[in-house]
Short mmCIF file of C-alpha atoms in Angstrom, two decimals:
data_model
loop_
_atom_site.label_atom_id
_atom_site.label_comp_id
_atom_site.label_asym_id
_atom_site.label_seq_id
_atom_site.Cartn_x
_atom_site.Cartn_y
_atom_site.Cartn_z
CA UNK E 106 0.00 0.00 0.00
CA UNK E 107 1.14 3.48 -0.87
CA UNK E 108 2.04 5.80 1.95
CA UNK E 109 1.79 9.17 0.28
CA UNK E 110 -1.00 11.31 0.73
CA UNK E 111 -2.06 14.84 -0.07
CA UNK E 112 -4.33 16.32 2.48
CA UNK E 113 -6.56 19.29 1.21
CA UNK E 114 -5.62 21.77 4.29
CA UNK E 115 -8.44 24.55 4.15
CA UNK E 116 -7.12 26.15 7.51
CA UNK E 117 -9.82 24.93 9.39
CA UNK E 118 -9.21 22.76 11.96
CA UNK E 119 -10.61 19.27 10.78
CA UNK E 120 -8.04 19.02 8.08
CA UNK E 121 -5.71 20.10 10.06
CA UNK E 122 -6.13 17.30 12.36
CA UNK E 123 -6.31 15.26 9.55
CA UNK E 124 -2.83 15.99 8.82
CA UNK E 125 -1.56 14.97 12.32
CA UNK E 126 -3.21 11.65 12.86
CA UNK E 127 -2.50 10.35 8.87
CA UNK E 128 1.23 11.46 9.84
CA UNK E 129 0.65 9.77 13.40
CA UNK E 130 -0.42 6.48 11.02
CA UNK E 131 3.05 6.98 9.11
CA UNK E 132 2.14 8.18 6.07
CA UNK E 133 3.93 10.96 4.72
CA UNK E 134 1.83 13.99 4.00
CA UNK E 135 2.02 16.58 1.61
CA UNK E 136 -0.38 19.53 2.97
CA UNK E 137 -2.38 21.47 -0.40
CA UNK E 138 -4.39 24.57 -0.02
CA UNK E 139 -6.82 25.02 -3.22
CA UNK E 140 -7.31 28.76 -4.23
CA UNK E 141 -10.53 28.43 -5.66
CA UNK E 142 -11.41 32.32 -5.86
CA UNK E 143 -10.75 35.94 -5.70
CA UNK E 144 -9.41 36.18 -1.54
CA UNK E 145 -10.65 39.67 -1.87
CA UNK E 146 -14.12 38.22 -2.08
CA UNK E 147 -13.48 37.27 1.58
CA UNK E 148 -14.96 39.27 4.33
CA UNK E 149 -13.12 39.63 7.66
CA UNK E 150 -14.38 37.25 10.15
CA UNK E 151 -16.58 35.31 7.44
CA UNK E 152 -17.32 31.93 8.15
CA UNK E 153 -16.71 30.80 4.66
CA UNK E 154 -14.51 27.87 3.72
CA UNK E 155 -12.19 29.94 1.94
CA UNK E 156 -11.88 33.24 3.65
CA UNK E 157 -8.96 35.48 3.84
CA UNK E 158 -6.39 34.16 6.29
CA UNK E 159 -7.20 30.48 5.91
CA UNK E 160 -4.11 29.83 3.43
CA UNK E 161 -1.85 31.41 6.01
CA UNK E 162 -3.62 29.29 8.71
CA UNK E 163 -2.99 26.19 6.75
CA UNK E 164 0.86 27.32 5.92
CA UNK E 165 1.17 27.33 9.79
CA UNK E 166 -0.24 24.00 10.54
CA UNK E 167 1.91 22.38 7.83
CA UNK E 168 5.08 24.07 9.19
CA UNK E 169 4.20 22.72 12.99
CA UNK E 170 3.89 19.21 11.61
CA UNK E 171 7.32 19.99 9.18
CA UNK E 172 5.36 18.74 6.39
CA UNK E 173 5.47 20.46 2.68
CA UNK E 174 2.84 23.26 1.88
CA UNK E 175 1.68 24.12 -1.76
CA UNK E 176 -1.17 26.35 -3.03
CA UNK E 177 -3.13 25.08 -6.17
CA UNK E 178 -4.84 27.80 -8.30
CA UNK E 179 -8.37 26.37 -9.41
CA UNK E 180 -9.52 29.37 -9.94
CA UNK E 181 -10.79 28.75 -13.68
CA UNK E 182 -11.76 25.58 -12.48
CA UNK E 183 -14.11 26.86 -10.15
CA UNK E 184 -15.75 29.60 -11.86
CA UNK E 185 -16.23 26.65 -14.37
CA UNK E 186 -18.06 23.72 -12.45
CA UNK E 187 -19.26 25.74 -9.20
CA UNK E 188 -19.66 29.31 -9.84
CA UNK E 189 -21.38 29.15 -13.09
CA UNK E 190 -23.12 26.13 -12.54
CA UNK E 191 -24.84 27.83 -9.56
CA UNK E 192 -25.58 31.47 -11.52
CA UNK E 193 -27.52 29.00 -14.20
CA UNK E 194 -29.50 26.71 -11.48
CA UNK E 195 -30.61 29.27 -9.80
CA UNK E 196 -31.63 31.20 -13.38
CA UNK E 197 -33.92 28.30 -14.26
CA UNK E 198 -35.50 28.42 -10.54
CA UNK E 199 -33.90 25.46 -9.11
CA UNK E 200 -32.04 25.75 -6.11
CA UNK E 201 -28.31 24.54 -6.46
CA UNK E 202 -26.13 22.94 -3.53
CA UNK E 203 -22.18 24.64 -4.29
CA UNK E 204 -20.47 22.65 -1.98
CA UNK E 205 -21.41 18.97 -3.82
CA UNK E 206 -20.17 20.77 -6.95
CA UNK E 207 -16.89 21.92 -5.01
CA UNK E 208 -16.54 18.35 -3.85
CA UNK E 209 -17.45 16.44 -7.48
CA UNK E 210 -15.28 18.38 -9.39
CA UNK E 211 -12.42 20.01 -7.19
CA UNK E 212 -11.91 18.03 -4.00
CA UNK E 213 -12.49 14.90 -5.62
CA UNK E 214 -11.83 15.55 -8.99
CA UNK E 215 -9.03 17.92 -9.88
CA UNK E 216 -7.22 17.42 -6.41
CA UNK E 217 -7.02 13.75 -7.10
CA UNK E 218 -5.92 14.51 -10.51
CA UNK E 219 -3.09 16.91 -9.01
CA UNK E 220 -1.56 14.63 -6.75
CA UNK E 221 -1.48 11.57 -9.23
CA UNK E 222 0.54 14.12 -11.46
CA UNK E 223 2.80 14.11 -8.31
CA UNK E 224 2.92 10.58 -7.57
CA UNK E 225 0.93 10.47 -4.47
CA UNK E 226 -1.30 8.01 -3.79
CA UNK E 227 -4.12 8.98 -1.87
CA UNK E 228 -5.75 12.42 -1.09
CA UNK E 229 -7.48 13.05 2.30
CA UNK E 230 -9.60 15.43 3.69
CA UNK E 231 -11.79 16.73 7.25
CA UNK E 232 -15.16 15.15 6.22
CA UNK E 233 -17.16 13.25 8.64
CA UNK E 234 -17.91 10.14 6.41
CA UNK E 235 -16.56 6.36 6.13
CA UNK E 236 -15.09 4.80 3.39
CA UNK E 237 -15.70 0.80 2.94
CA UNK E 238 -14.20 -1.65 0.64
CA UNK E 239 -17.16 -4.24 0.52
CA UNK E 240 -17.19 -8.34 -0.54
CA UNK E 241 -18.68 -7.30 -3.67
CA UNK E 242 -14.88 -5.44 -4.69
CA UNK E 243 -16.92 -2.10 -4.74
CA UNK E 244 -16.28 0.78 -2.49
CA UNK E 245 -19.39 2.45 -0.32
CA UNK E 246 -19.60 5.90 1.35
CA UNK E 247 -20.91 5.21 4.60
CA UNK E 248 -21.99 7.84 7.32
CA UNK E 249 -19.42 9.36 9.87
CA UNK E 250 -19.70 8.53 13.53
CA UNK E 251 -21.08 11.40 14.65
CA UNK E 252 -24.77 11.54 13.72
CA UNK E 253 -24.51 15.78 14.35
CA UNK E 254 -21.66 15.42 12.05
CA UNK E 255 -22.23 13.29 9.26
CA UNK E 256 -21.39 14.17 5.79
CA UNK E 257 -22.03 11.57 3.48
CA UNK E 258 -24.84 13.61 1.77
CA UNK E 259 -22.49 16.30 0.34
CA UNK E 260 -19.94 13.40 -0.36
CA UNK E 261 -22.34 10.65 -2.64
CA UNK E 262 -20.80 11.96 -5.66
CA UNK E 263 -17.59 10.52 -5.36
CA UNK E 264 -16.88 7.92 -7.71
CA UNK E 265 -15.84 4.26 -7.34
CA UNK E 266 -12.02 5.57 -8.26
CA UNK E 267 -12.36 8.38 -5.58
CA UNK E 268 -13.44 6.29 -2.95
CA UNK E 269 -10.49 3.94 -3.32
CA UNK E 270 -8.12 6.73 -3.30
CA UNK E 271 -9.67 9.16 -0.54
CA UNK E 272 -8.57 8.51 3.19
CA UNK E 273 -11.42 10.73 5.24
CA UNK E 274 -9.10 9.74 9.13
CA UNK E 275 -11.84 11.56 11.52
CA UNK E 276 -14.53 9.35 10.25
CA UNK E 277 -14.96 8.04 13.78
CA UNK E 278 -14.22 11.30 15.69
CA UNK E 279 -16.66 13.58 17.57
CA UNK E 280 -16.04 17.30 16.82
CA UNK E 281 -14.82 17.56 20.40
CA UNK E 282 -12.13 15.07 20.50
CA UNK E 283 -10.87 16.60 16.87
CA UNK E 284 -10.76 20.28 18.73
CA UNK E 285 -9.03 18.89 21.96
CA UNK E 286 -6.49 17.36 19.22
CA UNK E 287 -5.69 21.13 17.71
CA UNK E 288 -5.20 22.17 20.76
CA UNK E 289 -3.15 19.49 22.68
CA UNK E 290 -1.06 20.33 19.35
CA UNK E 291 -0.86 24.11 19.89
CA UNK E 292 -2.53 24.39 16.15
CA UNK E 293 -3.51 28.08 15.50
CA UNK E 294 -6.73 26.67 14.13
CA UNK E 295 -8.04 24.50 17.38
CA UNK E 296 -10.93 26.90 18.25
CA UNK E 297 -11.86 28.27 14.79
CA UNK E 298 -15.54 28.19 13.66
CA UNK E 299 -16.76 26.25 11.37
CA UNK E 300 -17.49 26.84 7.72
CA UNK E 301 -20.94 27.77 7.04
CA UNK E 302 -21.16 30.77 4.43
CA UNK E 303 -20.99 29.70 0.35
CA UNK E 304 -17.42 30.75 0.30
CA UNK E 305 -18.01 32.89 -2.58
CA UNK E 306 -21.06 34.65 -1.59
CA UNK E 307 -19.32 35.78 1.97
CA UNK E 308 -22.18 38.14 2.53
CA UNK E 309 -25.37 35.94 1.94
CA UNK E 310 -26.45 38.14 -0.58
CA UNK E 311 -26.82 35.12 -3.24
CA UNK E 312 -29.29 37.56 -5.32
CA UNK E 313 -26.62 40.69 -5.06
CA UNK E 314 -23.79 38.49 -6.02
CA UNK E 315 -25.95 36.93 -8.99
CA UNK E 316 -26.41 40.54 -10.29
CA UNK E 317 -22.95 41.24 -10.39
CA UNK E 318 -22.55 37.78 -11.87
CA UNK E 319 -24.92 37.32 -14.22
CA UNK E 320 -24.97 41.47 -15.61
CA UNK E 321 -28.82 41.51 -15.01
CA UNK E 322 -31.31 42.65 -12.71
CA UNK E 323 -33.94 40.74 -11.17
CA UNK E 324 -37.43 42.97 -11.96
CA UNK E 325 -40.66 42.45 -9.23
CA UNK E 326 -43.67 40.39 -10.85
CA UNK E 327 -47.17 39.48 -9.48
CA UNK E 328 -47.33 36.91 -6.37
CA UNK E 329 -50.72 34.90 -7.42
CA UNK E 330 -52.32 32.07 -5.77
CA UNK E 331 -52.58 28.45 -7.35
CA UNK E 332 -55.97 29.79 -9.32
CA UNK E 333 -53.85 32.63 -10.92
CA UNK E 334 -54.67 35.59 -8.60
CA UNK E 335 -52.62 38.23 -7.91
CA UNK E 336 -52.24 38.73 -4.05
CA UNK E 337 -49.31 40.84 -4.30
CA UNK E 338 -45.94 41.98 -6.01
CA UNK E 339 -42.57 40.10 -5.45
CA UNK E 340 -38.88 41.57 -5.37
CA UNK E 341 -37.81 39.22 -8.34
CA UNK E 342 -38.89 35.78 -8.43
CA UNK E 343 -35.01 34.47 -8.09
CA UNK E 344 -35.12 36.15 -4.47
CA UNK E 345 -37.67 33.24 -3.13
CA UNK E 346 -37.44 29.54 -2.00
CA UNK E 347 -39.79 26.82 -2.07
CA UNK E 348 -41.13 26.78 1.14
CA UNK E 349 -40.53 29.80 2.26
CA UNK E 350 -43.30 32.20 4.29
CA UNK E 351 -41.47 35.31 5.89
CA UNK E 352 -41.51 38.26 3.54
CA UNK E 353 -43.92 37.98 1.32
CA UNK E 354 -45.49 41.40 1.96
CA UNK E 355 -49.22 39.02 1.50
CA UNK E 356 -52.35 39.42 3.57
CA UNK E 357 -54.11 36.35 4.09
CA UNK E 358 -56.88 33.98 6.24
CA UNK E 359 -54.35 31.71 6.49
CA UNK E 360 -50.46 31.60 6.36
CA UNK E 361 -48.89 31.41 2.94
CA UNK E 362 -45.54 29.71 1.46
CA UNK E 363 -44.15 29.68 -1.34
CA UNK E 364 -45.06 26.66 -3.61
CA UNK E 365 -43.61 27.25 -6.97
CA UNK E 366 -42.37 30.04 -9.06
CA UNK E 367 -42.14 30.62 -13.07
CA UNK E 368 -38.54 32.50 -14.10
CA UNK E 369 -39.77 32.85 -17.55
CA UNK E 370 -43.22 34.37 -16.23
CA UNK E 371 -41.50 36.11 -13.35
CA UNK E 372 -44.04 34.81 -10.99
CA UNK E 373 -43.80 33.64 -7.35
CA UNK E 374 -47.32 31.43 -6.51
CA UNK E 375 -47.99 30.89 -3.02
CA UNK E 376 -50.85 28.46 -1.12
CA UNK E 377 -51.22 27.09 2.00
CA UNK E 378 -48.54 24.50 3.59
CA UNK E 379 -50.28 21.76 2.48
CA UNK E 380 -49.34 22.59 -1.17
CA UNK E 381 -46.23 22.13 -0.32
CA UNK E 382 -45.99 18.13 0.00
CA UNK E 383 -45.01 15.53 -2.48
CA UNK E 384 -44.85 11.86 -2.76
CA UNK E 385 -42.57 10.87 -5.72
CA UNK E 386 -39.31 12.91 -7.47
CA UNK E 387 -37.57 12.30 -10.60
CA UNK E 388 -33.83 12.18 -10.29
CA UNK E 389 -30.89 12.76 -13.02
CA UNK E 390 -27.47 12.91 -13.20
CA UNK E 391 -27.29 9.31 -11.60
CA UNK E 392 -23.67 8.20 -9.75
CA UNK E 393 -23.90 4.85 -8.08
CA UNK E 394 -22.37 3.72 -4.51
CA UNK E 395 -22.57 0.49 -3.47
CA UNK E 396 -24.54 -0.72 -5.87
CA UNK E 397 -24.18 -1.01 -9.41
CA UNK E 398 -27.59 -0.01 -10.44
CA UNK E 399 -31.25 -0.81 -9.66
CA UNK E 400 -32.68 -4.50 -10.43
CA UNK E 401 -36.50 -3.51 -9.92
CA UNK E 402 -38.13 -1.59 -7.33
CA UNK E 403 -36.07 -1.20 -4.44
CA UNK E 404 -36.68 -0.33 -0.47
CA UNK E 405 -34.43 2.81 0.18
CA UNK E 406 -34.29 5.44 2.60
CA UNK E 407 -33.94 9.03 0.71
CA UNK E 408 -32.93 12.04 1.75
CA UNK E 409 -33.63 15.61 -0.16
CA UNK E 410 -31.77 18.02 1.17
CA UNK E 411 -28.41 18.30 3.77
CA UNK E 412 -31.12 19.00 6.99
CA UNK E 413 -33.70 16.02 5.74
CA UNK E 414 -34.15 12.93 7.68
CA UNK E 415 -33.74 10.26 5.63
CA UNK E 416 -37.40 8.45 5.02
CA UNK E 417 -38.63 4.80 3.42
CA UNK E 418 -39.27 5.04 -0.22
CA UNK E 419 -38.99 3.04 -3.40
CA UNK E 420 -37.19 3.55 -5.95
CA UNK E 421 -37.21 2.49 -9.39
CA UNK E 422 -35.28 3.19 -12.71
CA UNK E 423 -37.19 4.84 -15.79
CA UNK E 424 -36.80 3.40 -19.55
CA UNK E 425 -34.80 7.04 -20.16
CA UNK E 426 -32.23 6.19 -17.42
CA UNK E 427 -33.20 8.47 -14.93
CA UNK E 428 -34.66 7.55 -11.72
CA UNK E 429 -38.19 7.22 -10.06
CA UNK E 430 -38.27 7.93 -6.43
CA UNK E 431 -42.20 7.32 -4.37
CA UNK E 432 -41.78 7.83 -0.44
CA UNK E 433 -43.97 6.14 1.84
CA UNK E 434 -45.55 9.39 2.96
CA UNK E 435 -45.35 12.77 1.36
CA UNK E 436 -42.38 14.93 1.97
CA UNK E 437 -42.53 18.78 2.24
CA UNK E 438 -40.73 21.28 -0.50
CA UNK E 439 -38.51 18.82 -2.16
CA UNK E 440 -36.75 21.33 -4.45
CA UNK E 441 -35.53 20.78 -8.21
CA UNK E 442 -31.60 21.42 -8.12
CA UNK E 443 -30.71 19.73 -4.81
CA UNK E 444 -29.17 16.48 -4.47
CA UNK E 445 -31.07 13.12 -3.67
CA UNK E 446 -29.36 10.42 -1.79
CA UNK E 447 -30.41 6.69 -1.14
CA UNK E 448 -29.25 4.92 1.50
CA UNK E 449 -29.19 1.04 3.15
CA UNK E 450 -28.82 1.52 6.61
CA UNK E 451 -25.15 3.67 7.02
CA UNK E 452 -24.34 2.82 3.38
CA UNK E 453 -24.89 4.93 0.49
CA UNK E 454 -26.49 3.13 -2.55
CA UNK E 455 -26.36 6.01 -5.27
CA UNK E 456 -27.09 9.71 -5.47
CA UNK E 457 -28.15 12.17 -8.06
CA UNK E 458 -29.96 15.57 -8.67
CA UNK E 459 -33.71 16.26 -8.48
CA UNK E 460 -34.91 16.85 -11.73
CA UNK E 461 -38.54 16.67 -11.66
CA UNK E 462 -41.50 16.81 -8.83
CA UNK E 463 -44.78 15.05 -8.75
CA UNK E 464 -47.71 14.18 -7.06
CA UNK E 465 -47.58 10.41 -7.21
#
């Protein structure tokens, strides 16, 4: 077995520990910091994956564990698969998840590419997420230890080839026990906050930062109910989420969410909650985990969306090669764009992107 590994160091303090125990485990570590955008994007004190002084945060840690250090400019890269990609999902009205993009085709992807260009064998990273090499020869995602922490949903992308290739050492860590690690090690990191901004919308402003993006404004349009009435005027139908209910500036009997919205009418409909459920998806975009496809209907516990509990449901492939998803009981505001995930118990079967809604 190889003993090289590149560790993606984002100067947080999960990969940072990563780098410590894989070097603890005797493999000799090579620490990579991806510069994936503009720093100047980067507000001070931004809890963004990429903010300002993470590189220098990551230089540090590398130097304390007298490890190499290089930066990797995926800048074009990113702008590519994750920036632009996002700017178009959300143009049609779907709602995009960055961070799987980040992971499919930079973390996983290019970084894997980059260190078998240097002869490494493995890349690692922070995630909270097992890797399994199973009877059948194929490799399965599983979920990380740590229920709070778990992160195989943003991780089902990775391919049979990443999986064999990708160490993830904190699978069976609690967050606390990683912390008491950075600090027991004097790392600069040990009580930094975690991620939780779209590193390249530092502000939250996703609609601001489209504008500037995409050259366009968003104009208002009519709010109308599911019979066509208007009840109101919007700020831009891109500004709105399925499901959402504060600010819609509406007067009603009852309280109102958002249940669907037309880009090319410019129209936000709203209706009451109940609206808002759905028992069967269509997904695209398929990548399989532990299994190498469907063979019928299958039992499967799906999950929607990062905060979604997982919930029975069948699924089943279509003659186009996309995939037929009917839960057990209707689920609320399962959006086009975001990412659908099977799983067996901790194992992740396969994964792709909501395409489609329907009733049944």
């Amino acid at each position: 077995m190889g003993k090289r590994v590149l560790v993606a160091m984002s100067g947080g303090v999960d990969s940072s520990v990563t780098a410590w125990l894989l070097q603890q485990q005797g493999y000799e570590c090579v620490g990579a910091t991806m510069k994936l955008y503009d720093s100047e994007m980067s507000l001070p004190g931004s809890n963004t994956c990429c903010a300002l002084d993470d590189v220098e945060d990551a230089r540090q840690v590398a130097r304390r564990l007298g490890i190499p250090h290089y930066v990797f400019n995926f800048q074009e890269e990113f702008d590519r698969h994750v920036i632009r990609n996002f700017a178009e999902v959300y143009a049609r009205g779907d709602t995009p998840n960055p961070c799987i993009q980040c992971n499919r085709y930079l973390k996983f992807g290019k970084l894997l590419h980059r260190a078998r260009e240097l002869g490494i064998d493995y890349v690692a990273t922070g995630h909270y997420a097992r890797i399994l090499h199973l009877p059948s020869g194929r490799w399965a995602l599983q979920k990380g230890a740590e229920a709070a922490r778990d992160q195989s949903y943003v991780l089902a992308c990775m391919t049979q080839d990443e999986l064999a290739h990708t160490l993830f050492p904190l699978a069976e860590l609690p967050k606390a026990e990683v912390r008491r690690i950075a600090e027991e090690q004097g790392f600069c990191n040990a009580h930094k906050h975690d991620s939780q901004d779209i590193c390249f919308v530092p502000d939250g402003d996703y609609v601001g930062f489209l504008e500037r993006y995409n050259g366009q404004k968003y104009e208002p349009g009519p709010i109308v109910d599911l019979q066509g009435k208007v009840l109101g005027t919007h700020r831009g139908a891109i500004r709105y989420t399925l499901g959402q209910r504060k600010g819609l500036g509406v007067s009603a009997a009852e309280p109102l969410y958002v249940c669907g919205k037309s880009m090319t009418e410019n129209t936000v409909t709203v209706a009451p909650e109940s609206a808002l459920f759905r028992r069967s998806l269509v997904a695209e975009d398929l990548n399989w985990g532990a299994i190498p496809g469907l063979e019928g209907p299958t039992g499967v516990m799906a999950k929607v969306r990062y905060r979604h509990t997982e919930q029975p449901a069948v699924a089943e492939m279509l003659p186009d090669g996309r995939m037929k998803v009917t839960f057990d009981q209707p689920q609320r505001a399962i959006t086009t764009g975001q990412a659908l995930v099977l799983y067996q118990g901790e194992t992740v079967l396969a994964a792709g992107t909501i395409a489609a809604v329907m009733e049944e």
